[in-house]
Coordinates of C-alpha atoms in Angstrom, one line a residue:
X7 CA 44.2 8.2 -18.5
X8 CA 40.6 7.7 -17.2
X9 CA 39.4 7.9 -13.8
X10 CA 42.3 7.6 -11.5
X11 CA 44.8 10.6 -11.4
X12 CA 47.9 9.5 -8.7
X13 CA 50.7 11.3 -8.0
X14 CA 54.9 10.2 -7.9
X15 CA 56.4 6.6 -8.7
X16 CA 55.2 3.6 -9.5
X17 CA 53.0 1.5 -7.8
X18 CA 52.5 -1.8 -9.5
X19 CA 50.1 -3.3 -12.1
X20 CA 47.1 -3.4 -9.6
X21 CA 48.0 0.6 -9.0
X22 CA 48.7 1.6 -12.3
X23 CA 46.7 0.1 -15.1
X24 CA 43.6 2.8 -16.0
X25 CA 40.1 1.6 -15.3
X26 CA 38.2 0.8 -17.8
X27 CA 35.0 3.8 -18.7
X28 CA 31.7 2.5 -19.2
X29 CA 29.6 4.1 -22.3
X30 CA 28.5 7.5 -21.2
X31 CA 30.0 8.0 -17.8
X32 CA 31.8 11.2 -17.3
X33 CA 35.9 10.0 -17.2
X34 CA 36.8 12.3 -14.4
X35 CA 40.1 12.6 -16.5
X36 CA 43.1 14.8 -15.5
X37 CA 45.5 16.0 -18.3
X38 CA 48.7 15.1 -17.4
X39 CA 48.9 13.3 -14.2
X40 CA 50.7 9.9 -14.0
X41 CA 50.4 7.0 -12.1
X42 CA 52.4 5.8 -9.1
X43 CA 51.8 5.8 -4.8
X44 CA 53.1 8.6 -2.5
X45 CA 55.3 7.8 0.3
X46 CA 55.8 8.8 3.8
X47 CA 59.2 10.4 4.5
X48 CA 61.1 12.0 7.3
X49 CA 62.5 14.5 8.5
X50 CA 65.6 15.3 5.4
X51 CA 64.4 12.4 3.2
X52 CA 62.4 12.4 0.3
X53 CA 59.0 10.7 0.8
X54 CA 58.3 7.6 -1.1
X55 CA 61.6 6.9 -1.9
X56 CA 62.7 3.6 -2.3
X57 CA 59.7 1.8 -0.9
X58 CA 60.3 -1.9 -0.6
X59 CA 58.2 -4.4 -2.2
X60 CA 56.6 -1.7 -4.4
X61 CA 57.2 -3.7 -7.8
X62 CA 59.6 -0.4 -10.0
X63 CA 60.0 1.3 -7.3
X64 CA 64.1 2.3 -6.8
X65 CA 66.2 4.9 -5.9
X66 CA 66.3 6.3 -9.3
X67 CA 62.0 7.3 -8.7
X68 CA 61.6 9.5 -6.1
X69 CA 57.6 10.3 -5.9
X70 CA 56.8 13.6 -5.1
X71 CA 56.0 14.5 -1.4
X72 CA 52.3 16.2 -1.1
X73 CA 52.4 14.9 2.8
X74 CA 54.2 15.0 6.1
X75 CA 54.4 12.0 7.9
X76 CA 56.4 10.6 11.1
X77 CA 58.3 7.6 11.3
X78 CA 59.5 4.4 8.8
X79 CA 58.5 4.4 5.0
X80 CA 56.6 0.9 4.4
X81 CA 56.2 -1.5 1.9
X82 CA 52.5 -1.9 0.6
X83 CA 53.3 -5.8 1.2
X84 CA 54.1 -5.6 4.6
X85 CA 52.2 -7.8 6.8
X86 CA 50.5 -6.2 9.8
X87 CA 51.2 -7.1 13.5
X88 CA 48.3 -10.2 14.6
X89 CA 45.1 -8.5 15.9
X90 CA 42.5 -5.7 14.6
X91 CA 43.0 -1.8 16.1
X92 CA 39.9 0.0 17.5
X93 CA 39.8 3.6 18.2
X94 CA 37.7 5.8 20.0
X95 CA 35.2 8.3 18.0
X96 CA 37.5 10.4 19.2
X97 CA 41.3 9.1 18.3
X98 CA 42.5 9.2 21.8
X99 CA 42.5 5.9 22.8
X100 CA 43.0 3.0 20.6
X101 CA 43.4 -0.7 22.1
X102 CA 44.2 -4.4 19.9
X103 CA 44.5 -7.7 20.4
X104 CA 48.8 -8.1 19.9
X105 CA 50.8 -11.2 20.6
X106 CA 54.3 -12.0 22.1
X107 CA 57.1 -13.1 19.8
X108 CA 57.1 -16.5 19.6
X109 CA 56.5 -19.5 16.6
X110 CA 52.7 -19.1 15.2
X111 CA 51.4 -22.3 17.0
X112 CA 53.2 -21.1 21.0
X113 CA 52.0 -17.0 21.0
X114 CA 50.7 -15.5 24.6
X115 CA 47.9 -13.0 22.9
X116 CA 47.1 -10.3 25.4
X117 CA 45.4 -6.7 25.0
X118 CA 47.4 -3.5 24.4
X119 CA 45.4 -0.3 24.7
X120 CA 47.4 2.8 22.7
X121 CA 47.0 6.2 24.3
X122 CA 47.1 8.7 21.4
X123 CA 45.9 12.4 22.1
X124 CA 49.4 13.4 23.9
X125 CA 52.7 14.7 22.5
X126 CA 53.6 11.2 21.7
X127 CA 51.9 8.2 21.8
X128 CA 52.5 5.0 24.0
X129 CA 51.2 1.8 24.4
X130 CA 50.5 0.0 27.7
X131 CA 50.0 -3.8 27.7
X132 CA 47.1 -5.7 29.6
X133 CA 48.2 -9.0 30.2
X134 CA 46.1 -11.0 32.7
X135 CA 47.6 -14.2 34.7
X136 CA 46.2 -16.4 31.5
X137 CA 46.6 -15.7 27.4
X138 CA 43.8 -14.7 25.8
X139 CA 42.4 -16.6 22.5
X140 CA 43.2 -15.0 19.3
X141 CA 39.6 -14.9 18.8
X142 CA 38.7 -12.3 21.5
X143 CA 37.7 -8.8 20.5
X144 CA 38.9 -5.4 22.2
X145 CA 37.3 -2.0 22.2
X146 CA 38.9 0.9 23.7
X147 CA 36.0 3.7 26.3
X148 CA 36.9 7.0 26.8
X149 CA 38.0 6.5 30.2
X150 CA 41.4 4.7 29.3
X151 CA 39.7 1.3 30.3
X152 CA 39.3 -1.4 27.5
X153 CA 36.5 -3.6 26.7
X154 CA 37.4 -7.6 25.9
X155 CA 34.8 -10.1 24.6
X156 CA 35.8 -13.7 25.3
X157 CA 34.0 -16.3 23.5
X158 CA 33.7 -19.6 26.2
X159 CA 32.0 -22.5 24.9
X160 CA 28.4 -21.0 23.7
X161 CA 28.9 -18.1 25.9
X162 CA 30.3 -14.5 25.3
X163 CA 32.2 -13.0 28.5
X164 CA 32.6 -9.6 29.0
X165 CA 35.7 -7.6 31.3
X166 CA 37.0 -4.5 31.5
X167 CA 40.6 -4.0 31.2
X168 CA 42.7 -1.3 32.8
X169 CA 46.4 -0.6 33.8
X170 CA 47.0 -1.5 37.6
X171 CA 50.8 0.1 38.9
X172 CA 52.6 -3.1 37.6
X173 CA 49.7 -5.2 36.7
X174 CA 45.9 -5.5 34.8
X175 CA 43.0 -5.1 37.0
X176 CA 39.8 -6.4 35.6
X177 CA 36.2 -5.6 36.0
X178 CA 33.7 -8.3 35.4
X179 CA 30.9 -7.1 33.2
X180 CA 28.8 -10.6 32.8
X181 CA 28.2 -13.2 30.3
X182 CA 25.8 -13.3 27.1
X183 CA 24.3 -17.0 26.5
X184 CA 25.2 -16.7 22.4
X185 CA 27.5 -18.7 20.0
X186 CA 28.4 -16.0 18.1
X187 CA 28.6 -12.2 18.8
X188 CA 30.2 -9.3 17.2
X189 CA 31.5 -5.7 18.8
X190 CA 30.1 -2.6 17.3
X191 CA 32.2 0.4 16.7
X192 CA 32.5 2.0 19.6
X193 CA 29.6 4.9 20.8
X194 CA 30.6 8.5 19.8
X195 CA 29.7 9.1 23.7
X196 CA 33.0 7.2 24.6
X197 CA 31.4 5.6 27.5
X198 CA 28.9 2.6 25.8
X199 CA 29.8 -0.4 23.7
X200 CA 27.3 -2.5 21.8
X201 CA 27.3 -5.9 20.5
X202 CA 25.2 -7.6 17.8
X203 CA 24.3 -11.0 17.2
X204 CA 22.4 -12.4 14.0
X205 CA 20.1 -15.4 14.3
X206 CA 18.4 -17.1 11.1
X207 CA 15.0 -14.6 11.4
X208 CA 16.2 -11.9 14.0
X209 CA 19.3 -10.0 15.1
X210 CA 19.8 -8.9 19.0
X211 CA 21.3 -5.9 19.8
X212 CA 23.4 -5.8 22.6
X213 CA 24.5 -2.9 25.3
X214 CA 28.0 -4.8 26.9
X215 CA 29.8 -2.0 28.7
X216 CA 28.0 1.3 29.9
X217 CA 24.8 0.2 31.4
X218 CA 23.2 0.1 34.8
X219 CA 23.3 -4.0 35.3
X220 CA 26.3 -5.7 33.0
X221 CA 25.1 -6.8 29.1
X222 CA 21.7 -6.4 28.4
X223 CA 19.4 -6.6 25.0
X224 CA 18.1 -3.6 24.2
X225 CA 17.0 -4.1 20.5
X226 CA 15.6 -7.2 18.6
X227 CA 15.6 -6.6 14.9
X228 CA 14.0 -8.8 12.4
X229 CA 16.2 -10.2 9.6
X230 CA 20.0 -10.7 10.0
X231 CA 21.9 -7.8 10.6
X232 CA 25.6 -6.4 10.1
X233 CA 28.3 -3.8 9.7
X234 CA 27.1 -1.0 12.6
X235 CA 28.1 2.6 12.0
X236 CA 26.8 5.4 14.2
X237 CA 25.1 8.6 12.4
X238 CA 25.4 10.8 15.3
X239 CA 27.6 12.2 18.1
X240 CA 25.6 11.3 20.9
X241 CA 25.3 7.3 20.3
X242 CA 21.9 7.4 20.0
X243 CA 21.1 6.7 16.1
X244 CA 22.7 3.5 14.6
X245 CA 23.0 2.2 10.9
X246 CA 23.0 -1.8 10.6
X247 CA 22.8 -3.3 7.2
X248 CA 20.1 -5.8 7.1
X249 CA 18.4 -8.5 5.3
X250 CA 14.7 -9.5 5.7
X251 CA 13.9 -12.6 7.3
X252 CA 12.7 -14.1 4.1
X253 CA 15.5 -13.2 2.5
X254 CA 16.5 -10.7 -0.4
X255 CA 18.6 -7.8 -0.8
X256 CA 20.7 -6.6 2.0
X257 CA 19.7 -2.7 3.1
X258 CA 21.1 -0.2 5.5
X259 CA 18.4 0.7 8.0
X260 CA 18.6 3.0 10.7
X261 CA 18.0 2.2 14.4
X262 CA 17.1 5.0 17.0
X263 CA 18.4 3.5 20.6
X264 CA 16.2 6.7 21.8
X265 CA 13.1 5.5 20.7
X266 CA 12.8 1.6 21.9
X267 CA 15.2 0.8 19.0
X268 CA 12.7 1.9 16.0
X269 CA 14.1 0.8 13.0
X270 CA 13.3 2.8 9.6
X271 CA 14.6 2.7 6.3
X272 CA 18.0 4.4 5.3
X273 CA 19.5 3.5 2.1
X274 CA 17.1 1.8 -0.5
X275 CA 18.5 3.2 -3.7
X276 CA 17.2 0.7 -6.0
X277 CA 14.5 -2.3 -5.3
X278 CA 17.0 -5.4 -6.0
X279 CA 20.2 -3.5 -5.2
X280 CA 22.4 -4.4 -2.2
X281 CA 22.7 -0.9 -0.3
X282 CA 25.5 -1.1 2.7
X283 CA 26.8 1.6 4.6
X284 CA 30.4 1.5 5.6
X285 CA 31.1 5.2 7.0
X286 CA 28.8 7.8 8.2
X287 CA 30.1 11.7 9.2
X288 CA 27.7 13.3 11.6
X289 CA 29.2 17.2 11.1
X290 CA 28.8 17.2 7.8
X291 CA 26.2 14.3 6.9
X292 CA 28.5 12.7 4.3
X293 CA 28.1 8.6 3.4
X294 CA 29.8 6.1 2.5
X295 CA 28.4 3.3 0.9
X296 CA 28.7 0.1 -1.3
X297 CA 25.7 -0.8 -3.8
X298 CA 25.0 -3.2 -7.0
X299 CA 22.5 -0.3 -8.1
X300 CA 24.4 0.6 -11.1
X301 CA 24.6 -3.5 -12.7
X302 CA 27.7 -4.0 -10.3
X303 CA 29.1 -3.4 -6.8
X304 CA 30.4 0.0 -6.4
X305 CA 31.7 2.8 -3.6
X306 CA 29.6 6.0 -3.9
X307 CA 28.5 8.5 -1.6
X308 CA 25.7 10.7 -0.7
X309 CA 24.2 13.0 2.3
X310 CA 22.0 12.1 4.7
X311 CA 18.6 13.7 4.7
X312 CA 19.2 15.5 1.4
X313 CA 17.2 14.6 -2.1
X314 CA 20.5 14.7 -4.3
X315 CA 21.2 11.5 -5.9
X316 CA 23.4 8.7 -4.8
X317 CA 26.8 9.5 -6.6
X318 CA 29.4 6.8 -7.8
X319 CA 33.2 8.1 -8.7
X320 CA 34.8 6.5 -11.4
X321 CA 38.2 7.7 -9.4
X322 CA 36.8 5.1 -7.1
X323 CA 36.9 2.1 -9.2
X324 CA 40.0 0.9 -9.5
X325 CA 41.2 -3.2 -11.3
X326 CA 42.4 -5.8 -9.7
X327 CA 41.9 -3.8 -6.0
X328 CA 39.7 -3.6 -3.4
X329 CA 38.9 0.1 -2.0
X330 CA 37.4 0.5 1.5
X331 CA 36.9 3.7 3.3
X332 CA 38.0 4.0 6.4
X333 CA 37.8 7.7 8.1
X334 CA 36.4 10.6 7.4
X335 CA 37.3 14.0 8.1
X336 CA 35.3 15.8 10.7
X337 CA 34.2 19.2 11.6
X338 CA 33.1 19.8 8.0
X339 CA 29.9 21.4 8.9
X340 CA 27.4 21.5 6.1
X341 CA 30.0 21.1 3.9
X342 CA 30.0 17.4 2.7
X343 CA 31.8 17.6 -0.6
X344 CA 35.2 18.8 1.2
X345 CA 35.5 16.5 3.7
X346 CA 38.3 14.4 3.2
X347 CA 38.2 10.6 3.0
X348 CA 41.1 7.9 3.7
X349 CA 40.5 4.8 1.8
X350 CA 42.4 1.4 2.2
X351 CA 43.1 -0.5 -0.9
X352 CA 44.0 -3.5 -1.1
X353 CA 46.0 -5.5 -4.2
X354 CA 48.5 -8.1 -5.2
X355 CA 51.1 -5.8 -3.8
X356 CA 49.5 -5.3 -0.6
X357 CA 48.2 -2.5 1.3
X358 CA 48.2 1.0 1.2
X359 CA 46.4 4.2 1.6
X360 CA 44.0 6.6 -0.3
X361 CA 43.0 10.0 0.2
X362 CA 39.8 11.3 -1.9
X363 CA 37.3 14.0 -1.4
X364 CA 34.3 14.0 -2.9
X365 CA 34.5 17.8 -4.4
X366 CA 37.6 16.5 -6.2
X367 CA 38.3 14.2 -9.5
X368 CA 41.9 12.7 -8.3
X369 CA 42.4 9.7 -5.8
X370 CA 45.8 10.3 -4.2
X371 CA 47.6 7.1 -3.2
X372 CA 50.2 6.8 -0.5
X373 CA 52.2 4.1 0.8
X374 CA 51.7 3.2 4.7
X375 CA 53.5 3.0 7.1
X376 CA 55.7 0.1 8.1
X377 CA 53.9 -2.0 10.3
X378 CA 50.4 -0.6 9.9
X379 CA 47.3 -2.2 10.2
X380 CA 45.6 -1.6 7.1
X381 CA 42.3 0.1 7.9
X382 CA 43.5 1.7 11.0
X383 CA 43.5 5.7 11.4
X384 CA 41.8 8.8 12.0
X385 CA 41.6 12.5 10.7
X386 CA 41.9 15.8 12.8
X387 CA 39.6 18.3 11.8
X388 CA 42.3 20.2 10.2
X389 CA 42.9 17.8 7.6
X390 CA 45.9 15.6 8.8
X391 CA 45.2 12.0 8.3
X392 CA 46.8 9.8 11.4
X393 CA 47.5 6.1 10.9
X394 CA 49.1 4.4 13.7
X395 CA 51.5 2.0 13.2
X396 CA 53.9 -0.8 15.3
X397 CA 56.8 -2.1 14.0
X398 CA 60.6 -4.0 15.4
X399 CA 62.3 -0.2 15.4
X400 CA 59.0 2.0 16.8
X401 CA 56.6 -0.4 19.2
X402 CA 54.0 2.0 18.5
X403 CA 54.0 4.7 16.6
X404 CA 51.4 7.3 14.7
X405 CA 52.1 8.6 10.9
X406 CA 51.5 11.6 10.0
X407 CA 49.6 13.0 6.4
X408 CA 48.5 16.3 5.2
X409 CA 45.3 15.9 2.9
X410 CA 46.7 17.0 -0.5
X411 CA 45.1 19.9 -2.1
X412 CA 42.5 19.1 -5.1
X413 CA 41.9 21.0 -8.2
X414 CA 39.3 24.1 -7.3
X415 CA 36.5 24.7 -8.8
X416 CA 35.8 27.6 -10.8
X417 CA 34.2 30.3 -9.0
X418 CA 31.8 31.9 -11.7
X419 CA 30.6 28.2 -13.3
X420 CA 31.3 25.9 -9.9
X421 CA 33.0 23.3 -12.3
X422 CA 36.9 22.4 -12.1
X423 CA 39.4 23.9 -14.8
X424 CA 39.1 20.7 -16.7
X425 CA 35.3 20.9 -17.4
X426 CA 33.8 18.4 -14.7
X427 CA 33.6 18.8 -11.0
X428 CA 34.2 15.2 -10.4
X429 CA 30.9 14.9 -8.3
X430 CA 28.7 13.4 -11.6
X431 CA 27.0 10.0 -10.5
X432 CA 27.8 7.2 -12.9
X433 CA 23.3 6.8 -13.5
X434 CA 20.7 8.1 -15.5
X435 CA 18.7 11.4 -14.4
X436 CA 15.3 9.7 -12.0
X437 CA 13.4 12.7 -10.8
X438 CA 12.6 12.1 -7.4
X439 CA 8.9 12.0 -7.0
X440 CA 8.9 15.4 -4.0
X441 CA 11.5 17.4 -3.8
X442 CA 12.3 17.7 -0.1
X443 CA 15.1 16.5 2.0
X444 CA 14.2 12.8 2.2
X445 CA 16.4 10.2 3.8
X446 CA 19.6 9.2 1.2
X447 CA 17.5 5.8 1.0
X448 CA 15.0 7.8 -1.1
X449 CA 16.9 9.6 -3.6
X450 CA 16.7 8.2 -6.9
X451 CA 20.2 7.3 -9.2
X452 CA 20.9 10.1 -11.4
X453 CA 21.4 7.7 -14.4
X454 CA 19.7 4.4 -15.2
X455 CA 21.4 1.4 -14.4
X456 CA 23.1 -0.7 -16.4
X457 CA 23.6 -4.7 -16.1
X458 CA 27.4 -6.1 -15.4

């Protein structure tokens, strides 16, 4: 075994076969642990047992249960419902773009918005008098009210949604004279959504719900910009990946709304590389990211604002699968290395779910829940993942998993029991040139990088 410790069953080629270790990176091994994906169970049931299109999976394997969870086991192959889920910063409201049974070709799309902070969620449809396209976009405000983009010829239209005794009332925001436009998670303030659209040599930033006087651009970036994660709680300071105008690598850059949009650098780990953030914690200052630094595109993390290196886990790096975070745990302050992290992965089998903290050397794998949409979820500060979910028996449902426990580290030497604390980077020692807390774009690789 190498990088990828996983608890129970089986979980297919894709989930099982060990990653390959490249000369002198540390293996992050455990002794002992074998391969297979956790499962959620119910109440009296074992979790994970006999998952559906899991390839070995039967009733004769019965994968250990690390994790409480509420409601259907799934099948990593199940297809989600039609539509993308957006939540809140703060996982109370959540709101999609769902459609009416029906054949492919003859489906009425309309917004749902999901309430998901009370004893038990609920979901209350928005349908207008006409369907909407299945190329509309929906973001959820703190208020209960949802945000809809409509694209109309080469404009983009902008409502806001909200439940009306029987029926949808809708509150016309304006229009944006644009082709092509994209929604930006929604501000940690719960009460502002942004939009960004990329031209050939400059990308325009766009307030579309919270401001005085309907859409307005408030930012003009050079280069083409994309992604759009927000580094603080007050939805002021925003991370966009971005290429210059000329061309080149792509780099995260930061962009402070409270000073006329000033844009500096935020992740420049290596002078070719490709340096994207996908997840940003503001308690804790722990990022996500995806870089070529090391010779190939890799997941790694780091802290924002501290002069430690830019770390790569092999437990990250898995064959034949594609691993994307997709929540962090918050109220971690200053504590960066124990947050945890829900990844989605997805293989030939489908897609299921990850749980990983930096402080530890084991990737736990999970199965989903029937009928979630992979990438969809959110942590309580206690450490209980929550991944909503929709299928035929529960129209809308939210799963419940515990964060399983990692090895400790030893008190007296700060290293696990099996020699490495699992936080090595995969590059060669770079001293940085000051030692003071520089942006993460500054801090050097901790071991030189090596081509393909």
């Amino acid at each position: 075994m190498t990088a990828c410790a996983i608890e129970g069953g089986s979980a297919g080629a894709a989930a099982t076969a060990d990653p390959e270790v490249e000369p002198g990176a540390d293996p992050e091994a455990e002794p002992g642990a074998e391969p297979g994906i956790e499962g959620f169970g119910g109440p009296g049931g074992s979790a994970g047992a006999d998952v559906p299109g899991l390839p070995g999976s039967g009733p004769d394997e019965k994968p250990e249960a690390s994790g409480a969870a509420r409601g259907p086991v799934s099948s990593a192959g199940d297809a989600p419902r039609p539509g993308g889920f957006t939540l809140t910063a703060d996982g109370a409201y959540a709101a999609r773009l769902t459609a009416a049974p029906g054949p492919p070709g003859e489906r009425a799309w309309y917004p749902e918005r999901w309430t998901l902070d009370g004893p038990e969620p609920y979901a209350v449809p928005l349908p207008l008098d006409q369907p909407e396209e299945p190329d509309a976009q929906v973001a959820p405000l703190a208020d209960g009210r949802v945000l809809i983009r409509r694209r109309v010829a080469d404009r983009q239209m902008f409502s806001l949604l909200y439940p009306t005794g029987p029926g949808t009332g809708e509150l016309l925001l304006g229009a944006v004279e644009c082709a092509g436009m994209t929604l930006l998670p929604p501000s940690p303030d719960g009460r502002c959504v942004y939009a960004l659209s990329a031209g050939e040599h400059d990308s325009s930033l766009w307030l579309v719900a919270g401001g005085a006087f309907g859409p307005e651009e408030v930012a003009r970036i050079p280069g083409r910009c994309s992604g759009g994660v927000w580094l603080d709680r007050s939805g002021r300071i925003l991370a966009l990946d971005r290429q210059a105008p000329g061309g080149g690598p792509v780099k995260a850059v930061a962009v402070d709304l409270g000073r006329g949009a000033e844009v500096t650098p935020l992740l420049q780990i290596a002078p070719g590389s490709n340096d994207r953030l996908l997840l940003a914690d503001a308690d804790s200052g722990l990022l996500l990211l995806r870089s070529d630094a090391p010779g190939h595109d890799r997941l790694g993390w780091g802290v924002l604002g501290s002069c430690l290196p830019v770390r790569f886990p092999e437990c990250l790096r898995l064959p034949d699968v594609a691993v994307t975070p997709f929540a962090v745990q918050p109220g971690q302050m200053l504590m960066p290395e124990s947050c945890a992290v829900a990844l989605r992965i997805d293989g030939a089998a489908g897609s299921w779910v990850g749980v990983w903290r930096p402080a530890g050397r084991r990737l736990h794998q999970f199965a989903a829940p029937l009928g979630w949409v992979p990438g969809a979820g959110y942590w309580s500060r206690d450490g209980v993942l929550r991944l909503p979910y929709a299928n035929g028996a529960t129209p809308c449902g939210v799963a419940l998993l515990d964060a399983p426990e990692d090895v400790e580290p030893s008190p007296a030497t700060g290293c696990t029991h099996g020699g490495e604390g699992g936080t090595q980077p995969s590059a060669a020692v770079t001293a940085p040139a000051v030692c003071r807390p520089v942006p993460l774009g500054q801090a050097p690789l901790h071991r030189a990088a090596r081509p393909g």
